[in-house]
């Protein structure tokens, strides 16, 4: 539910902070004081349209922010959305923000980070439902009706059974479609796959082979230079000539001299040890050089073979993936697809038999689900009509319309949907003789709000949206009906946070919290303020709403509050 609301420089509101509680929250005040502006701000925070005219005159921007406690009923769905957008911070609260600039730009924020308006609307659909002169966020969306009916009917178990069978059928049909497409071009496809698989398999690819071949090609291509360089180094190390001595001979002479030195000065024995170690190392280097020299191959034929192999590997990589690993994987996949193509006919026969069985299972599950929905729809209609009768809409009718579904098995194969075989829509006839019409086509204003109140009361357990807002639901009704409306809204407030703008004291008397919205002129500017009323201040406001003043008015207002509390206490 909404726990904090901050508004700054929005229309005639300079700065406003609210911390609304739970239950039924009443907002009253003179016409034009700014009550509906507060609701407009909430509407903007859940993705409603705004424009630069909403920025307070003389300011460059308006700022709106609301904090919601995540509802238990839709917490998982909201968290999934936040995680998808990388906005979940682990807290049980969600902060929505909106900044409207005088230049026409608008910035939306979720948990302090900029987002698009679409995300505000998506999240807002789980948090707030607004019912006013023309704004309705959920019940006028036909797509929500089936879910509301299922929750009212308690048909989630039947829906889960249906969806499990439906998903199994969809999986069979996807595989059938794929195999039939393969079968249609089987010959062409088979030839291509055979060529690809055989070409890759015939190459007998080995991981790491390309690197080894590249090194070998480098040695073969530079054999003459390598041999000359190695021979030169070996000659310097180990081969003397009449003109020069080798490094090994010179090192031997140095060893003999240092040995003589060590005999005279034993402290220099360590030098002799180091020189002997160097001599041994040079000997190993010489042996390795000889072995390397012996291994250098002047083999043009082998060089040609290596280059041919490397070119083959390059061609395969260009055709099948870019790396040897990718080529091997492509070959394996081609072989698997070839096997599927060659056995497609057998598999199609198996799947066709499975599809027939799956259709029957889905059909049975769909019929069971539909029957439960239809039974619940009759009860829902009766309960809503009783509510409408209480709200001074005598003779109003309500019904759940089920679109006709195909009856033939062959037709039902294409009639299955994710949520069953039914398409439903809530229909209403506010006045006798008018005929049932979709909710979206009914009259606007207070009559519409009362219809919504009736539906909300009946669907209170099924409706997961935590915060409900009713703007001037009392339009066109009198005091007696206002008392009934107030009681019903108070009942609705036991399961939801209900915010209501009203001019009827009989309705306002039922509020768990009462806020008075007022405006005053300071200098040449109009300012809106909100005051939470308690005790005598509340009774004074109710008296003023009733158009009475003095002790008589206060006494009547007090009696109004007492009557409301008595009804609340007697409520089941």
XYZ file of C-alpha atoms in Angstrom:
572
model
C 0.000 0.000 0.000
C 0.948 3.675 -0.279
C 2.958 4.681 2.806
C 4.464 8.037 1.779
C 3.548 10.696 -0.768
C 5.583 13.815 -1.552
C 4.408 16.498 -3.978
C 6.307 19.664 -4.856
C 5.394 22.472 -7.273
C 2.566 20.461 -8.827
C -0.373 22.610 -10.023
C -1.394 24.724 -6.980
C 0.473 22.485 -4.511
C 3.759 24.074 -3.501
C 4.878 21.365 -1.072
C 2.947 18.502 0.446
C 3.929 15.398 2.394
C 1.520 12.648 3.440
C 1.990 9.396 5.313
C -1.370 7.704 4.767
C -2.351 4.736 6.881
C -4.446 1.680 6.108
C -8.198 1.306 5.821
C -10.578 3.948 4.477
C -8.933 7.366 4.011
C -11.298 10.293 3.432
C -10.317 13.523 1.649
C -12.703 16.482 1.902
C -12.589 20.195 1.156
C -14.096 22.933 -0.927
C -14.335 22.557 -4.675
C -11.047 23.626 -6.249
C -9.059 23.192 -3.042
C -6.816 20.581 -4.657
C -8.285 17.220 -3.615
C -8.298 15.816 -7.122
C -4.830 17.253 -7.748
C -3.477 14.890 -5.090
C -5.065 12.003 -6.974
C -3.672 13.376 -10.246
C -0.217 13.235 -8.683
C -0.692 9.585 -7.748
C -2.000 8.927 -11.257
C 1.167 10.478 -12.708
C 3.313 8.312 -10.450
C 1.806 5.138 -11.878
C 2.348 6.183 -15.480
C -0.527 8.567 -16.192
C -0.190 11.358 -18.723
C 1.278 14.680 -17.621
C 2.261 17.894 -19.369
C 4.150 21.055 -18.578
C 0.953 22.869 -17.518
C 1.042 20.807 -14.301
C 4.235 22.592 -13.214
C 3.449 25.333 -10.696
C 3.549 28.799 -12.217
C 6.996 30.348 -11.949
C 8.817 27.051 -11.240
C 11.023 25.118 -13.641
C 9.912 21.631 -12.549
C 7.445 19.649 -10.443
C 8.567 16.690 -8.337
C 6.437 13.700 -7.275
C 7.464 10.687 -5.192
C 5.565 7.800 -3.604
C 6.704 4.925 -1.431
C 4.711 1.677 -1.518
C 5.004 -1.346 0.735
C 5.049 -4.388 -1.547
C 1.728 -6.278 -1.274
C 1.881 -9.931 -0.287
C -0.523 -10.929 -3.052
C 1.670 -9.658 -5.903
C 5.086 -9.353 -4.248
C 6.645 -12.105 -6.373
C 5.431 -10.613 -9.671
C 6.702 -7.137 -8.724
C 10.081 -8.486 -7.615
C 10.423 -10.402 -10.896
C 9.844 -7.156 -12.809
C 12.365 -5.282 -10.650
C 14.969 -8.041 -11.060
C 14.387 -8.074 -14.802
C 15.216 -4.359 -14.884
C 18.023 -4.731 -12.278
C 16.142 -2.434 -9.887
C 15.466 -4.750 -6.931
C 17.334 -3.621 -3.810
C 16.102 -6.338 -1.450
C 13.780 -4.005 0.462
C 10.050 -4.655 1.017
C 9.332 -1.137 -0.263
C 9.192 0.369 -3.742
C 9.793 4.037 -4.562
C 8.238 5.589 -7.662
C 9.206 9.088 -8.795
C 8.201 11.510 -11.529
C 9.746 14.835 -12.481
C 7.825 17.118 -14.814
C 9.788 19.988 -16.334
C 8.423 23.276 -17.594
C 10.106 22.688 -20.958
C 7.836 19.689 -21.531
C 10.189 16.846 -20.599
C 9.254 14.232 -18.029
C 11.539 11.869 -16.100
C 10.321 8.668 -14.408
C 12.228 6.895 -11.647
C 11.981 3.577 -9.820
C 14.042 3.174 -6.655
C 15.937 6.316 -7.611
C 16.945 5.189 -11.121
C 15.607 6.610 -14.386
C 13.197 4.313 -16.273
C 10.678 4.592 -19.096
C 7.020 5.432 -18.498
C 6.004 1.945 -19.588
C 7.707 0.451 -16.537
C 5.831 2.858 -14.217
C 2.566 1.708 -15.788
C 3.534 -1.947 -15.473
C 4.410 -1.606 -11.783
C 1.478 0.740 -11.128
C -0.989 -1.874 -12.383
C -0.015 -4.001 -9.367
C -0.202 -1.123 -6.860
C -3.023 1.349 -7.524
C -6.491 1.272 -9.078
C -8.070 4.680 -9.684
C -11.803 5.210 -10.194
C -12.934 8.700 -10.983
C -14.807 10.614 -13.615
C -13.040 8.822 -16.465
C -9.998 6.960 -15.162
C -10.076 3.223 -14.492
C -6.976 1.111 -14.477
C -8.109 -2.499 -14.043
C -11.795 -3.426 -14.182
C -12.252 -1.709 -17.537
C -9.431 -3.807 -18.954
C -11.198 -6.845 -20.410
C -7.952 -8.820 -20.196
C -8.159 -8.710 -16.379
C -11.679 -10.133 -16.140
C -10.760 -13.794 -16.561
C -8.120 -13.607 -13.820
C -10.559 -11.904 -11.445
C -13.199 -14.554 -12.166
C -10.692 -17.354 -11.525
C -9.640 -15.867 -8.193
C -13.271 -15.335 -7.212
C -14.161 -18.903 -8.234
C -11.079 -20.394 -6.556
C -10.350 -22.214 -9.805
C -6.553 -21.862 -9.683
C -6.059 -25.660 -9.157
C -8.166 -26.468 -12.233
C -6.326 -23.767 -14.185
C -2.965 -25.261 -13.176
C -4.047 -28.727 -14.411
C -5.280 -27.243 -17.682
C -2.065 -25.249 -18.237
C 0.129 -28.290 -17.632
C -1.798 -30.241 -20.296
C -1.873 -27.206 -22.594
C 1.900 -26.725 -22.423
C 2.435 -30.423 -23.179
C 0.193 -30.111 -26.241
C 2.048 -26.978 -27.377
C 5.381 -28.776 -27.082
C 4.088 -31.650 -29.238
C 2.761 -29.230 -31.839
C 6.009 -27.281 -31.995
C 7.963 -30.464 -32.643
C 5.412 -31.618 -35.225
C 5.634 -28.305 -37.057
C 9.413 -28.513 -37.127
C 9.415 -32.098 -38.402
C 6.809 -31.396 -41.090
C 8.900 -28.504 -42.355
C 11.897 -30.810 -42.428
C 9.917 -33.471 -44.252
C 8.756 -31.013 -46.943
C 12.341 -30.282 -47.952
C 13.764 -33.607 -46.829
C 15.651 -34.509 -50.010
C 17.352 -31.145 -50.398
C 17.969 -30.876 -46.685
C 19.260 -34.431 -46.454
C 21.778 -33.911 -49.268
C 23.125 -30.741 -47.690
C 23.378 -32.212 -44.195
C 25.046 -35.375 -45.547
C 27.644 -33.311 -47.421
C 28.331 -31.104 -44.400
C 28.599 -33.973 -41.934
C 30.815 -36.060 -44.234
C 33.064 -33.122 -45.118
C 33.707 -32.335 -41.463
C 34.037 -35.974 -40.396
C 36.422 -36.755 -43.266
C 38.766 -33.985 -42.123
C 39.315 -35.836 -38.814
C 39.763 -32.639 -36.865
C 41.826 -32.666 -33.671
C 41.737 -29.875 -31.107
C 45.103 -28.070 -30.925
C 46.188 -29.429 -34.314
C 46.139 -26.046 -36.030
C 48.631 -24.490 -33.610
C 51.028 -27.439 -33.961
C 50.821 -27.332 -37.770
C 51.491 -23.585 -37.800
C 54.674 -24.127 -35.790
C 55.772 -26.979 -38.042
C 55.165 -24.916 -41.190
C 57.294 -22.144 -39.713
C 60.193 -24.560 -39.128
C 59.932 -26.187 -42.567
C 59.717 -22.867 -44.401
C 62.804 -21.544 -42.583
C 64.843 -24.774 -42.425
C 67.922 -23.375 -44.210
C 68.123 -20.249 -42.062
C 67.532 -22.248 -38.891
C 70.263 -24.755 -39.766
C 72.796 -22.011 -40.539
C 72.092 -20.129 -37.343
C 72.232 -23.284 -35.214
C 75.517 -24.372 -36.839
C 77.060 -20.974 -36.225
C 76.134 -21.079 -32.538
C 77.455 -24.661 -32.231
C 80.746 -23.721 -33.869
C 81.297 -20.891 -31.436
C 80.505 -23.103 -28.479
C 82.278 -26.342 -29.322
C 84.356 -26.273 -32.512
C 87.913 -24.842 -32.534
C 89.907 -23.722 -35.548
C 93.581 -22.862 -36.052
C 92.651 -19.198 -35.819
C 90.164 -19.251 -32.873
C 89.386 -21.394 -29.886
C 85.833 -22.470 -28.997
C 83.997 -21.203 -25.953
C 84.296 -24.693 -24.444
C 88.108 -24.742 -24.928
C 88.472 -21.263 -23.472
C 86.292 -22.220 -20.532
C 88.495 -25.311 -19.960
C 91.591 -23.130 -19.874
C 89.923 -20.810 -17.387
C 88.976 -23.811 -15.232
C 92.586 -25.008 -15.096
C 93.852 -21.564 -14.096
C 91.271 -21.168 -11.322
C 92.050 -24.724 -10.104
C 95.679 -23.658 -9.695
C 94.482 -20.543 -7.913
C 92.333 -22.597 -5.546
C 95.229 -24.865 -4.630
C 97.137 -21.849 -3.390
C 94.075 -20.016 -1.962
C 91.431 -22.562 -0.905
C 88.982 -19.721 -0.289
C 88.525 -19.429 -4.069
C 87.268 -22.979 -4.474
C 83.748 -21.602 -4.883
C 84.828 -19.900 -8.120
C 86.023 -23.217 -9.448
C 82.671 -24.830 -8.605
C 80.765 -22.081 -10.407
C 82.965 -22.382 -13.480
C 82.552 -26.133 -13.604
C 78.765 -25.655 -13.397
C 78.919 -23.212 -16.321
C 81.020 -25.704 -18.263
C 78.429 -28.415 -17.684
C 75.636 -26.078 -18.780
C 77.468 -25.198 -21.990
C 77.966 -28.879 -22.698
C 74.196 -29.474 -22.372
C 73.515 -26.528 -24.681
C 75.893 -27.955 -27.243
C 74.258 -31.375 -27.118
C 70.784 -29.821 -27.497
C 71.964 -27.724 -30.427
C 73.373 -30.794 -32.178
C 70.107 -32.644 -31.636
C 68.101 -29.645 -32.937
C 70.432 -29.375 -35.952
C 70.010 -33.061 -36.707
C 66.215 -32.644 -36.515
C 65.973 -29.761 -38.969
C 64.265 -31.164 -42.047
C 64.719 -29.886 -45.589
C 61.450 -31.381 -46.846
C 59.504 -29.338 -49.433
C 56.967 -32.132 -49.811
C 56.134 -32.115 -46.118
C 55.884 -28.324 -46.190
C 53.346 -28.612 -48.991
C 51.335 -31.178 -46.999
C 51.274 -28.943 -43.930
C 50.188 -25.900 -45.924
C 47.463 -27.933 -47.639
C 46.162 -29.132 -44.276
C 46.176 -25.614 -42.837
C 44.266 -24.317 -45.860
C 41.648 -27.050 -45.348
C 41.259 -26.037 -41.712
C 40.919 -22.401 -42.756
C 38.177 -23.252 -45.277
C 36.266 -25.321 -42.723
C 36.430 -22.502 -40.187
C 35.205 -19.993 -42.764
C 32.248 -22.216 -43.670
C 31.247 -23.630 -40.306
C 32.067 -21.336 -37.452
C 35.390 -19.551 -37.090
C 37.102 -22.007 -34.732
C 37.961 -25.693 -34.858
C 35.721 -26.228 -31.808
C 32.803 -24.598 -33.676
C 33.431 -26.727 -36.778
C 33.397 -29.939 -34.733
C 30.150 -28.836 -33.018
C 28.605 -27.975 -36.411
C 29.457 -31.409 -37.749
C 27.931 -33.083 -34.728
C 24.760 -30.974 -35.112
C 24.536 -31.755 -38.849
C 24.748 -35.475 -38.117
C 21.992 -35.173 -35.474
C 19.747 -33.198 -37.856
C 20.394 -35.711 -40.618
C 19.316 -38.492 -38.310
C 16.160 -36.514 -37.471
C 15.372 -35.939 -41.160
C 15.866 -39.591 -42.007
C 13.551 -40.674 -39.196
C 11.090 -37.760 -39.423
C 8.249 -39.882 -40.776
C 8.379 -42.332 -37.881
C 8.534 -39.527 -35.313
C 5.655 -37.654 -36.965
C 3.436 -40.725 -36.626
C 4.316 -40.980 -32.919
C 3.641 -37.278 -32.341
C 0.335 -37.338 -34.206
C -0.881 -40.085 -31.938
C 0.395 -38.110 -28.944
C -1.325 -34.956 -30.196
C -4.702 -36.688 -30.389
C -4.341 -37.900 -26.824
C -3.092 -34.486 -25.635
C -6.033 -32.688 -27.294
C -8.472 -34.889 -25.416
C -6.693 -34.222 -22.115
C -6.613 -30.466 -22.683
C -10.246 -30.507 -23.758
C -11.339 -32.368 -20.616
C -9.294 -30.069 -18.370
C -10.664 -27.016 -20.209
C -14.262 -28.185 -19.848
C -13.782 -28.811 -16.112
C -12.280 -25.336 -15.672
C -15.017 -23.723 -17.766
C -17.808 -25.357 -15.780
C -16.382 -24.052 -12.502
C -16.058 -20.579 -14.002
C -19.637 -20.592 -15.280
C -21.025 -21.658 -11.914
C -19.024 -18.932 -10.166
C -20.132 -16.364 -12.767
C -23.798 -16.887 -11.846
C -23.028 -16.391 -8.163
C -20.864 -13.356 -8.950
C -23.688 -11.790 -10.945
C -26.182 -12.264 -8.101
C -23.831 -10.776 -5.509
C -22.951 -7.755 -7.634
C -26.632 -7.051 -8.373
C -27.364 -7.168 -4.626
C -24.588 -4.652 -4.039
C -25.900 -2.393 -6.807
C -29.374 -2.522 -5.301
C -27.941 -1.331 -1.964
C -26.223 1.521 -3.799
C -29.521 2.885 -5.136
C -29.110 1.267 -8.555
C -32.269 -0.831 -8.271
C -32.856 -3.104 -11.206
C -29.279 -2.894 -12.422
C -28.029 -6.121 -13.959
C -24.576 -7.664 -14.039
C -23.402 -10.714 -15.948
C -20.232 -12.455 -17.044
C -20.369 -12.980 -20.794
C -18.710 -16.128 -22.170
C -17.793 -16.005 -25.841
C -19.089 -19.062 -27.680
C -16.341 -21.624 -28.068
C -16.217 -24.281 -30.847
C -17.888 -27.572 -29.995
C -16.260 -29.819 -32.573
C -13.039 -31.518 -31.561
C -11.424 -30.449 -34.841
C -12.301 -26.827 -34.084
C -11.243 -27.026 -30.437
C -7.692 -27.805 -31.540
C -7.244 -24.164 -32.425
C -9.480 -22.791 -29.656
C -7.172 -23.625 -26.752
C -5.463 -20.645 -25.116
C -3.003 -20.195 -22.280
C -5.754 -19.617 -19.696
C -8.420 -22.009 -20.946
C -11.099 -22.309 -23.605
C -13.069 -19.310 -22.306
C -13.097 -15.654 -23.262
C -15.056 -13.618 -20.723
C -16.136 -10.019 -20.301
C -18.038 -8.297 -17.503
C -21.314 -6.753 -18.723
C -23.563 -4.306 -16.900
C -26.973 -2.714 -17.368
C -27.172 0.215 -14.903
C -30.845 0.871 -15.682
C -33.659 -1.595 -16.376
C -34.441 -2.097 -20.042
C -31.117 -0.793 -21.353
C -29.613 -4.200 -21.976
C -26.258 -5.521 -20.863
C -23.225 -3.651 -22.177
C -19.465 -3.930 -21.645
C -18.163 -2.027 -18.609
C -16.078 0.199 -20.875
C -19.260 1.576 -22.485
C -21.219 2.424 -19.344
C -21.870 5.997 -18.197
C -19.041 7.902 -16.554
C -19.120 9.814 -13.299
C -20.507 8.837 -9.917
C -22.688 6.072 -11.385
C -19.607 4.388 -12.794
C -17.785 4.705 -9.477
C -20.674 3.050 -7.653
C -20.616 0.205 -10.162
C -16.909 -0.161 -9.516
C -17.494 -0.075 -5.759
C -20.038 -2.883 -6.049
C -17.626 -4.972 -8.097
C -14.726 -4.204 -5.796
C -16.724 -5.248 -2.753
C -17.749 -8.571 -4.265
C -14.275 -9.192 -5.712
C -12.422 -7.948 -2.624
C -10.737 -11.302 -2.021
C -9.975 -11.819 -5.709
C -8.609 -8.321 -6.366
C -4.901 -8.191 -5.525
C -4.395 -4.421 -6.086
C -3.689 -2.989 -2.593
C -4.570 0.708 -3.034
C -7.940 1.791 -4.441
C -8.813 5.424 -5.155
C -12.365 6.737 -5.655
C -12.771 10.317 -6.841
C -16.188 11.829 -6.009
C -18.031 8.513 -5.886
C -20.925 10.426 -4.277
C -21.898 12.235 -7.463
C -25.661 12.049 -7.960
C -26.517 10.294 -4.668
C -28.120 11.549 -1.473
C -27.427 11.191 2.218
C -29.130 7.817 2.771
C -27.302 6.130 -0.079
C -24.144 7.964 0.964
C -24.337 6.193 4.310
C -24.618 2.842 2.513
C -21.711 3.741 0.225
C -19.623 4.739 3.232
C -20.292 1.435 4.971
C -19.398 -0.549 1.863
C -16.227 1.438 1.336
C -15.281 0.864 4.971
C -15.763 -2.886 4.432
C -13.572 -2.634 1.340
C -10.970 -0.890 3.479
C -10.590 -4.039 5.602
C -8.802 -5.694 2.659
C -7.450 -2.681 0.784
C -6.154 0.797 1.387
C -9.050 2.909 0.081
C -8.621 6.624 -0.638
C -11.857 8.524 -1.297
C -12.587 12.135 -2.270
C -16.126 13.001 -1.190
C -18.545 15.844 -0.413
C -20.969 13.659 1.576
C -20.641 13.785 5.387
C -22.506 10.466 5.661
C -19.757 8.768 3.637
C -16.915 10.674 5.301
C -18.079 9.564 8.771
C -16.882 6.028 8.031
C -13.260 7.040 7.411
C -10.444 5.486 9.422
C -8.474 8.659 8.647
C -9.891 12.010 7.575
C -7.884 14.645 5.686
C -9.104 18.159 4.951
C -7.691 19.777 1.814
C -7.801 23.571 1.808
C -6.307 26.436 -0.138
C -5.321 29.908 0.846
C -3.924 32.922 -0.925
C -0.559 34.207 0.249
C 0.453 37.375 -1.534
C -0.525 36.749 -5.129
C -0.095 32.943 -4.961
C -2.581 30.170 -4.150
C -1.351 27.436 -1.815
C -2.918 24.040 -1.046
C -2.523 22.382 2.338
C -3.670 19.097 3.890
C -4.571 18.597 7.534
C -5.315 15.289 9.240
C -8.467 15.782 11.294
C -9.187 14.199 14.659
C -11.943 14.475 17.245
C -13.725 17.870 17.282
C -11.944 19.144 14.190
C -13.357 16.219 12.271
C -16.863 16.795 13.602
C -16.598 20.478 12.660
C -15.613 19.483 9.107
C -18.557 17.053 8.856
C -20.907 19.781 10.081
C -19.627 22.218 7.466
C -20.026 19.535 4.782
C -23.663 19.147 5.878
C -24.137 22.928 5.649
C -24.849 23.376 9.355
C -22.996 25.419 11.941
C -23.037 25.959 15.672
C -23.850 23.471 18.391
C -26.684 21.880 16.446
C -24.425 21.106 13.505
C -21.659 19.746 15.722
C -24.131 17.557 17.577
C -25.495 16.176 14.304
C -21.955 15.502 13.085
C -21.080 13.688 16.318
C -24.219 11.558 15.967
C -23.203 10.795 12.400
C -19.816 9.509 13.574
C -21.448 7.463 16.355
C -23.866 5.868 13.872
C -21.000 4.988 11.575
C -19.027 3.423 14.437
C -22.078 1.400 15.517
C -22.454 -0.016 12.025
C -18.763 -0.822 11.919
C -18.953 -2.587 15.265
C -21.937 -4.646 14.107
C -20.207 -5.652 10.888
C -19.394 -9.385 10.545
